[in-house]
Short mmCIF file of C-alpha atoms in Angstrom, two decimals:
data_model
loop_
_atom_site.label_atom_id
_atom_site.label_comp_id
_atom_site.label_asym_id
_atom_site.label_seq_id
_atom_site.Cartn_x
_atom_site.Cartn_y
_atom_site.Cartn_z
CA MET N 1268 233.29 70.23 -79.51
CA GLU N 1269 236.86 69.03 -79.87
CA SER N 1270 239.07 69.17 -82.95
CA SER N 1271 239.74 65.76 -84.47
CA VAL N 1272 240.66 64.13 -87.75
CA ALA N 1273 236.96 64.06 -88.62
CA THR N 1274 236.52 67.80 -88.15
CA THR N 1275 239.89 69.15 -89.28
CA VAL N 1276 240.67 66.80 -92.20
CA LEU N 1277 237.60 64.90 -93.34
CA LEU N 1278 235.20 67.84 -93.07
CA PRO N 1279 237.20 70.16 -95.40
CA ILE N 1280 237.54 67.27 -97.86
CA ALA N 1281 233.79 66.67 -97.70
CA LEU N 1282 233.20 70.38 -98.31
CA GLY N 1283 235.57 70.29 -101.31
CA VAL N 1284 233.73 67.30 -102.80
CA ILE N 1285 230.35 68.99 -102.23
CA MET N 1286 231.47 72.25 -103.86
CA PHE N 1287 233.07 70.36 -106.77
CA GLY N 1288 229.78 68.50 -107.25
CA LEU N 1289 227.99 71.85 -107.24
CA GLY N 1290 230.34 73.05 -109.97
CA LEU N 1291 229.54 69.99 -112.09
CA SER N 1292 225.87 71.00 -112.02
CA LEU N 1293 226.49 74.64 -113.02
CA THR N 1294 227.01 76.39 -116.33
CA THR N 1295 227.35 80.06 -117.24
CA LYS N 1296 223.64 79.96 -118.17
CA ASP N 1297 222.83 79.56 -114.48
CA PHE N 1298 224.36 82.99 -113.84
CA ALA N 1299 222.82 84.54 -116.96
CA ARG N 1300 219.40 83.23 -115.89
CA VAL N 1301 219.29 86.06 -113.33
CA LEU N 1302 217.93 88.21 -116.17
CA SER N 1303 214.99 85.85 -116.62
CA TYR N 1304 213.46 86.64 -113.22
CA PRO N 1305 215.36 89.57 -111.71
CA LYS N 1306 212.76 90.41 -109.06
CA ALA N 1307 212.90 86.96 -107.44
CA VAL N 1308 216.70 86.93 -107.47
CA VAL N 1309 217.08 90.44 -106.08
CA VAL N 1310 214.54 89.91 -103.27
CA ALA N 1311 216.12 86.58 -102.29
CA LEU N 1312 219.66 87.97 -102.31
CA VAL N 1313 218.69 91.03 -100.25
CA CYS N 1314 217.10 88.71 -97.69
CA GLN N 1315 220.20 86.48 -97.66
CA VAL N 1316 222.84 89.20 -97.52
CA LEU N 1317 221.17 91.94 -95.46
CA VAL N 1318 217.95 90.85 -93.74
CA LEU N 1319 219.11 87.55 -92.26
CA PRO N 1320 222.35 88.82 -90.63
CA ALA N 1321 220.39 91.73 -89.14
CA ALA N 1322 217.62 89.42 -87.89
CA CYS N 1323 220.19 86.97 -86.50
CA PHE N 1324 221.93 89.83 -84.69
CA GLY N 1325 218.65 90.76 -83.00
CA LEU N 1326 217.92 87.12 -82.14
CA VAL N 1327 221.35 86.66 -80.58
CA TYR N 1328 220.79 89.70 -78.38
CA ALA N 1329 217.27 88.64 -77.44
CA LEU N 1330 218.53 85.24 -76.28
CA SER N 1331 221.69 86.64 -74.62
CA LEU N 1332 223.95 84.00 -76.16
CA PRO N 1333 227.58 83.73 -75.00
CA PRO N 1334 230.04 85.59 -77.29
CA GLU N 1335 231.47 82.55 -79.14
CA LEU N 1336 228.02 81.13 -79.82
CA ALA N 1337 226.81 84.56 -80.96
CA VAL N 1338 229.68 84.72 -83.47
CA GLY N 1339 228.81 81.18 -84.58
CA MET N 1340 225.21 82.22 -85.25
CA MET N 1341 226.38 85.22 -87.28
CA LEU N 1342 228.78 83.01 -89.25
CA LEU N 1343 225.85 80.71 -89.99
CA ALA N 1344 223.66 83.63 -91.09
CA ALA N 1345 226.38 84.82 -93.47
CA SER N 1346 226.86 81.39 -95.05
CA PRO N 1347 225.21 80.91 -98.46
CA GLY N 1348 222.48 78.40 -99.17
CA GLY N 1349 223.41 74.74 -99.23
CA THR N 1350 223.11 72.50 -102.28
CA THR N 1351 220.52 70.42 -100.39
CA ALA N 1352 218.11 73.31 -101.01
CA ASN N 1353 217.69 72.09 -104.59
CA LEU N 1354 216.37 68.72 -103.42
CA PHE N 1355 214.01 70.21 -100.85
CA SER N 1356 212.76 72.74 -103.39
CA HIS N 1357 212.06 69.96 -105.88
CA LEU N 1358 210.12 67.95 -103.29
CA ALA N 1359 208.12 71.05 -102.29
CA HIS N 1360 207.30 71.89 -105.95
CA GLY N 1361 209.56 74.94 -106.00
CA ASP N 1362 211.37 76.45 -108.99
CA VAL N 1363 214.60 74.42 -108.95
CA ALA N 1364 216.13 76.47 -111.76
CA LEU N 1365 215.89 79.51 -109.50
CA ASN N 1366 217.55 77.53 -106.70
CA ILE N 1367 220.47 76.67 -108.95
CA THR N 1368 220.84 80.30 -109.97
CA LEU N 1369 220.64 81.56 -106.38
CA THR N 1370 223.20 79.00 -105.22
CA ALA N 1371 225.58 80.05 -107.98
CA VAL N 1372 225.27 83.78 -107.29
CA ASN N 1373 225.23 83.28 -103.51
CA SER N 1374 228.50 81.35 -103.64
CA LEU N 1375 230.15 84.28 -105.39
CA LEU N 1376 228.71 86.89 -103.03
CA ALA N 1377 229.70 84.91 -99.95
CA VAL N 1378 233.37 85.44 -100.73
CA LEU N 1379 232.81 89.14 -100.04
CA THR N 1380 229.95 89.21 -97.55
CA LEU N 1381 230.94 86.33 -95.27
CA PRO N 1382 234.29 87.83 -94.12
CA LEU N 1383 232.58 91.20 -93.55
CA VAL N 1384 229.83 89.75 -91.35
CA VAL N 1385 232.20 87.47 -89.45
CA ASN N 1386 234.74 90.21 -88.75
CA PHE N 1387 231.93 92.50 -87.57
CA ALA N 1388 230.67 89.77 -85.23
CA LEU N 1389 234.16 89.00 -83.93
CA GLY N 1390 234.83 92.67 -83.24
CA HIS N 1391 231.45 93.21 -81.60
CA PHE N 1392 231.04 90.10 -79.46
CA LEU N 1393 234.64 89.15 -78.66
CA THR N 1394 237.40 91.24 -77.13
CA ALA N 1395 240.20 92.56 -79.29
CA ASP N 1396 242.70 90.14 -77.77
CA ALA N 1397 240.67 87.07 -78.72
CA GLY N 1398 243.33 86.25 -81.27
CA ILE N 1399 240.99 85.12 -84.04
CA GLY N 1400 239.58 86.77 -87.11
CA LEU N 1401 239.33 86.64 -90.87
CA GLN N 1402 242.29 88.77 -91.89
CA PHE N 1403 243.28 89.10 -95.56
CA GLY N 1404 245.08 85.75 -95.67
CA LYS N 1405 242.11 83.91 -94.20
CA THR N 1406 239.72 85.78 -96.47
CA VAL N 1407 241.73 84.43 -99.40
CA GLN N 1408 241.27 80.96 -97.90
CA VAL N 1409 237.49 81.53 -97.82
CA PHE N 1410 237.75 82.35 -101.51
CA ALA N 1411 239.73 79.17 -102.09
CA ILE N 1412 237.45 76.75 -100.24
CA VAL N 1413 234.27 78.25 -101.70
CA LEU N 1414 235.12 79.00 -105.30
CA ILE N 1415 238.07 76.87 -106.42
CA PRO N 1416 236.24 73.51 -106.16
CA VAL N 1417 233.18 75.07 -107.85
CA ALA N 1418 235.35 76.52 -110.62
CA LEU N 1419 237.07 73.17 -111.15
CA GLY N 1420 233.69 71.44 -111.39
CA MET N 1421 232.42 74.00 -113.91
CA LEU N 1422 235.64 73.68 -115.90
CA ALA N 1423 235.26 69.90 -116.00
CA ARG N 1424 231.69 70.27 -117.22
CA HIS N 1425 232.76 72.76 -119.91
CA ARG N 1426 235.73 70.74 -121.15
CA VAL N 1427 234.25 67.24 -120.92
CA PRO N 1428 230.45 67.65 -120.65
CA ALA N 1429 229.71 63.98 -121.32
CA LEU N 1430 232.03 62.87 -118.53
CA ALA N 1431 230.61 65.54 -116.22
CA ASP N 1432 227.07 64.30 -116.89
CA ARG N 1433 228.09 60.72 -116.11
CA THR N 1434 229.98 61.62 -112.94
CA GLN N 1435 227.63 64.28 -111.57
CA LYS N 1436 225.32 61.84 -109.76
CA PRO N 1437 228.16 59.62 -108.43
CA VAL N 1438 230.01 62.70 -107.14
CA LYS N 1439 226.82 63.99 -105.50
CA LEU N 1440 226.26 60.59 -103.90
CA LEU N 1441 229.90 60.47 -102.79
CA SER N 1442 229.62 63.91 -101.23
CA VAL N 1443 226.48 62.92 -99.33
CA VAL N 1444 228.06 59.66 -98.11
CA PHE N 1445 231.28 61.47 -97.18
CA LEU N 1446 229.36 64.18 -95.34
CA ILE N 1447 227.08 61.77 -93.46
CA GLY N 1448 230.06 59.61 -92.50
CA THR N 1449 232.00 62.61 -91.25
CA ILE N 1450 229.02 63.89 -89.25
CA LEU N 1451 228.42 60.45 -87.72
CA VAL N 1452 232.06 60.23 -86.63
CA ALA N 1453 231.93 63.73 -85.17
CA VAL N 1454 228.60 63.01 -83.42
CA TYR N 1455 230.00 59.79 -81.95
CA GLN N 1456 233.04 61.65 -80.63
CA GLU N 1457 230.78 64.33 -79.14
CA ARG N 1458 228.02 62.00 -77.88
CA GLU N 1459 228.52 63.06 -74.26
CA ASN N 1460 228.22 66.77 -75.14
CA ILE N 1461 225.28 66.72 -77.57
CA THR N 1462 222.66 67.38 -74.89
CA GLY N 1463 224.65 70.38 -73.72
CA TYR N 1464 224.94 71.75 -77.26
CA LEU N 1465 221.19 71.47 -77.77
CA ALA N 1466 220.60 73.24 -74.48
CA ASP N 1467 223.02 76.01 -75.48
CA VAL N 1468 221.82 76.78 -79.01
CA GLY N 1469 218.89 74.46 -79.76
CA LEU N 1470 216.28 77.19 -79.32
CA ALA N 1471 218.39 79.77 -81.18
CA THR N 1472 218.97 77.53 -84.18
CA PHE N 1473 215.32 76.43 -84.32
CA LEU N 1474 214.06 80.02 -84.20
CA PHE N 1475 216.63 81.12 -86.77
CA SER N 1476 215.67 78.25 -89.08
CA VAL N 1477 211.97 79.15 -88.88
CA LEU N 1478 212.87 82.82 -89.36
CA SER N 1479 215.05 82.07 -92.39
CA ILE N 1480 212.39 79.99 -94.11
CA GLY N 1481 209.65 82.46 -93.20
CA VAL N 1482 211.56 85.47 -94.53
CA GLY N 1483 212.61 83.52 -97.61
CA TYR N 1484 209.01 82.73 -98.48
CA LEU N 1485 207.06 85.78 -97.28
CA ALA N 1486 209.37 88.51 -98.59
CA PRO N 1487 209.11 87.36 -102.23
CA ARG N 1488 205.34 86.91 -101.84
CA LEU N 1489 205.14 90.47 -100.50
CA PHE N 1490 206.76 91.64 -103.75
CA LYS N 1491 204.33 89.52 -105.79
CA VAL N 1492 206.84 86.84 -106.76
CA ASP N 1493 204.95 83.69 -107.79
CA ARG N 1494 204.53 80.85 -105.32
CA ARG N 1495 206.96 78.34 -106.88
CA GLN N 1496 209.76 80.90 -106.97
CA SER N 1497 208.97 81.93 -103.40
CA ILE N 1498 209.28 78.29 -102.31
CA ALA N 1499 212.66 78.13 -104.03
CA ALA N 1500 213.78 81.29 -102.23
CA ALA N 1501 212.56 79.92 -98.87
CA MET N 1502 214.59 76.73 -99.30
CA GLU N 1503 217.67 78.58 -100.53
CA ILE N 1504 217.59 81.03 -97.64
CA GLY N 1505 216.44 78.54 -95.02
CA ILE N 1506 218.98 75.79 -95.77
CA HIS N 1507 222.35 77.35 -95.00
CA ASN N 1508 225.65 75.71 -95.90
CA SER N 1509 226.38 74.58 -92.36
CA VAL N 1510 229.34 72.50 -93.58
CA LEU N 1511 231.03 75.67 -94.84
CA ALA N 1512 230.34 77.46 -91.54
CA ILE N 1513 231.74 74.56 -89.49
CA THR N 1514 234.83 74.31 -91.71
CA ILE N 1515 235.57 78.04 -91.39
CA ALA N 1516 235.05 77.96 -87.61
CA LEU N 1517 237.35 74.98 -87.08
CA THR N 1518 240.08 75.60 -89.65
CA LEU N 1519 240.25 79.38 -90.10
CA LEU N 1520 239.01 80.66 -86.74
CA ASN N 1521 240.38 77.72 -84.74
CA SER N 1522 237.33 77.76 -82.50
CA THR N 1523 235.21 74.72 -81.73
CA GLN N 1524 232.74 76.87 -79.78
CA ILE N 1525 231.99 79.00 -82.85
CA ALA N 1526 231.31 75.81 -84.83
CA ILE N 1527 228.57 74.57 -82.46
CA PRO N 1528 225.61 76.63 -83.83
CA ALA N 1529 226.27 75.46 -87.40
CA ALA N 1530 226.62 71.85 -86.26
CA VAL N 1531 223.26 71.97 -84.46
CA TYR N 1532 221.60 73.93 -87.27
CA GLY N 1533 222.76 71.32 -89.76
CA ILE N 1534 220.40 68.88 -88.04
CA VAL N 1535 217.55 71.22 -87.07
CA MET N 1536 217.10 72.71 -90.55
CA PHE N 1537 216.15 69.37 -92.10
CA PHE N 1538 213.15 69.09 -89.78
CA THR N 1539 211.96 72.69 -90.24
CA ALA N 1540 212.57 72.68 -94.01
CA GLY N 1541 210.91 69.28 -94.28
CA ALA N 1542 207.84 70.45 -92.36
CA PHE N 1543 207.58 73.60 -94.47
CA GLY N 1544 208.00 71.61 -97.68
CA PHE N 1545 205.32 69.12 -96.67
CA LEU N 1546 202.81 71.83 -95.80
CA ILE N 1547 203.43 74.10 -98.77
CA SER N 1548 203.57 71.31 -101.37
CA ARG N 1549 199.93 70.50 -100.59
CA ARG N 1550 198.99 73.96 -101.85
CA VAL N 1551 201.11 73.99 -105.01
CA ALA N 1552 200.75 71.65 -107.97
CA ALA N 1553 203.86 69.82 -109.11
CA PRO N 1554 205.37 71.15 -112.37
CA ALA N 1555 204.32 69.22 -115.44
CA VAL N 1556 206.64 66.45 -116.58
CA GLY N 1557 208.90 67.74 -119.33
CA SER N 1558 208.49 71.40 -118.37
CA ALA N 1559 211.53 73.63 -118.07
CA PRO N 1560 213.48 73.00 -114.85
#
């Protein structure tokens, strides 16, 4: 996977637009809503922050992945849920309000947890002279690329709510178009290597996707969280922000190898999440029209 304008310039811009669009959809109530269903939030966050990195670490060892790909898998595991989880949760009859809350809280936590997990993985899997890592300056950059666009979006919604409401859908559409266009350019540039990437990490990303969705759904059910909230947790935990992981790998770690697992996962997760959503939605009634989101 080679660095190019698509991966080093367009991808960070796409991420910024996506995170800004996320901010437009958030208010302080989304953070305060944690108090409405604390059990579901706590179980989901523990799975996201602690269980998944530990499970990914075991999976990486079981599959004997090369060091750079192992770090890439750990970076992916540490990345928060993607905004696409809201759509999948809605289609699967999940509690979308919980998704929004988890995305908001996860984005904040990732500023602290992501550098910790990545530095652990770098120190464990790569030699000390590898020359890459998330030192303080790069950790600040993680803060900037995750939270600043979100904060600007929330500020815009607070200051000019009517304008934010009108622009929220166009910005979301723009972010999707920008992201798809960037991915298509990158895929075209890497068309000769795609088969090799799938051979390298296809199985790992598929198993991790199934594991993420499974943990995200079964752990809340084990703690007697209702089914709709468990579906929301499964989507939030199973659909990682692969764009964030790729951006960090390429721009902060300067490693195209580390970016490969997130790039492959970004495709695989739509099939696994889609299959889960299709199967589980047949067992859960859709929320009534006009009910609270």
